[in-house]
Amino acid sequence: MKRITALLLSALLLLSALAGCGATVVVSPEGGKPANTPASQAPAENQPSAGGDAAVKTGLAVIPGLGSSKDAAAEGDGVAQSEILLVAVTVGDDGVIDNCVIDNIQAKIGFSTSGALTTDPATTFPSKNELGDGYGMRKASSIGKEWNEQLAALADYAKGKTVEELKTMAVGEDGKAGDVDLAASVTLYIGSFVDGIEAAVKNAAHMGASKGDKLGLSSETNMSKSKDAADGKDGLAQAYATIAAVTFNGDTVTSCCIDAVQANVNFDAAGHITTDLTAAPKTKNELGDEYGMRKASSIGKEWNEQAAGFCTYVTGKTLAEIKGLAVDEGGKATDADLAATVTVGIGEFQTLIEKAAK
């Protein structure tokens, strides 16, 4: 009798697993909105991890701002300052946040009253989490905590809560946390961070992650395309950031989302900013076809489609397999299946996934 019962239970479990192999949801080219796709074209959608946990959605928000930039003047150089808030989440269908990581990129690019860059174009910009104590907030903090420590505490506080619960948390007149326990760990203004979490949850889609998977958030930021004002043309201070939210079960990627933003500030030959600093730059996923890669693409795919294609390809692969992807001299994938979807260089994408795993 026990054996018959066990066989019946096994049959029921098999039927349940088969029932979950229908249509799946992946990140669409339009910047994180879900689109239905056959299960054969998506990575392990809604399938549990080895631990048998429930499927969760993966979300990424990239929110840039240029408002702290200023003109060059007699008393000093101008600065194009990009502040880029990054938030990654995993969240259940019930809206409860399973995991959360918050980071920020602060990229400062100087230029003179003669319209010349004063920051080396080879400069790269670590995120605040990467800087750690190098950011320098600890000495000025009333609780002796660095920026990355405070945001890790806020991200931890968000776990197990919904966006609505976060938006209705106690906040003082100064915009800081009113909850005693949270205020003991976070003295920063929390409104913009909650907005970032809300945006990441809104962008979230089922890509293969399961509850309990490790969540990583990584970025690479450079200013290599920046240039002086010359020949009657404005100069350009560009912080170019590429960001990845990646989940892992052990060393295997269970979901991946990649986005990028070109935070551009133009300035004239006198060092006056000519860009509208109130207009936040759009990310490449938000731009979609507006980015303009499709016409120049040999496979007719826009940047956001290619990034999503790479994410789909690496989901289910180990870190070693991703690191070992074959590329040509130009850094482009040589694997036929991957090259059919992605013709941009994949080296930075590989680096982001490796960094996210740490």
Phi, psi and omega in degrees: 000317180298321181293319179298317180299317180298320179295319178297318179296319179298319179296318179297318179296321179296317178297322179296318179296318179296325180294337181271010185256031179270223181293149181236172179236128178231168178289129181274169178296342185275023170089045170104359177280140184287146176223139181284135178219152177299148183301329182293345182256001184233155185278104169046041183299131177062010178269135184290157176284180181301334180279354177080018182281163182287153178293145175228160178269149177250132181226147179226133174237132177235113188236099183267155174213149183241006192298342181270004179289156180209155179294157168285148181212174182303328183276355179170170179295156170279168179217131170263108185248117177258126173248115185240109178279133180238130177223130174240140178221157158241139188213142179281167177298341178275002178086359180278127183285124180273319180208157184206138174226134181237137179213174181207143174248126175243107183248117180248121181239120184269153175209154188260177178288354175258009177077022180253141176296139176247002174251134181300124180301345178277358182294139172242161188235106175293154175284169180294326175295322178291323180293323182056233179296341179294342178289325172091024179274336189305315183297328182269354184278133179291343178248008176067029182244139179284163182306311184296327179291319181294319181286331174295323178293320178294318179297320178294322178297327182289336183296135180084002180244162173265166176300320180299320178295322179291321182289338181255011178294158180293129178226134180285173179298338179275002178082007180259163184303135176266341177293127186300314182296316180292319181297336178289343182242341185225116177249001177285159172294131191257351186303313183293328179289321176295321176300321179294319177297317179300318180295320179295320178295320179296325180280349189293145178213157176289120180232003178124351182285154176236156179304134180094349176297147176291137179248128178238148179227125184222160181210155173225124185227130179223174178230028189296338181266005178289152182205158178290159168285132183198152175054039177077005180251146179296153171279169181226126169249109185239119170265113184253108183247135173241134191229145177225137167250123187225139174248151185224142165245103190068233178256018180256131178286127179254343172196157183205137175222128182236138177219170178208157177217138173254101181272101187257132171233119178265149178216150183269185186291348177259003179083018177267134180288132181250002180269143173286107185285349179275348181267109181291133177298145175273148175283169180293326176293323178290322180293322183056235182294339179297337180295326171091022179275336189304315183296327182270353184279133179291343179247007176066031181242139178285163183303314183296327177291321180291320178297318178295323178296320177297317180300317179297318183296319186275345178294129184096352179261156178276165178301319180297320179294320181290316179298328184270008179302132183287135178228159177271188182297335180271003179082012180265150183295140177257346175298129187300316182295317180289318180295337178288343182244333187227116177247354174284160177298138185255359183303316180293322177299317179298318179298319181298318180294318178298318179293321182296334182283346186279000000 
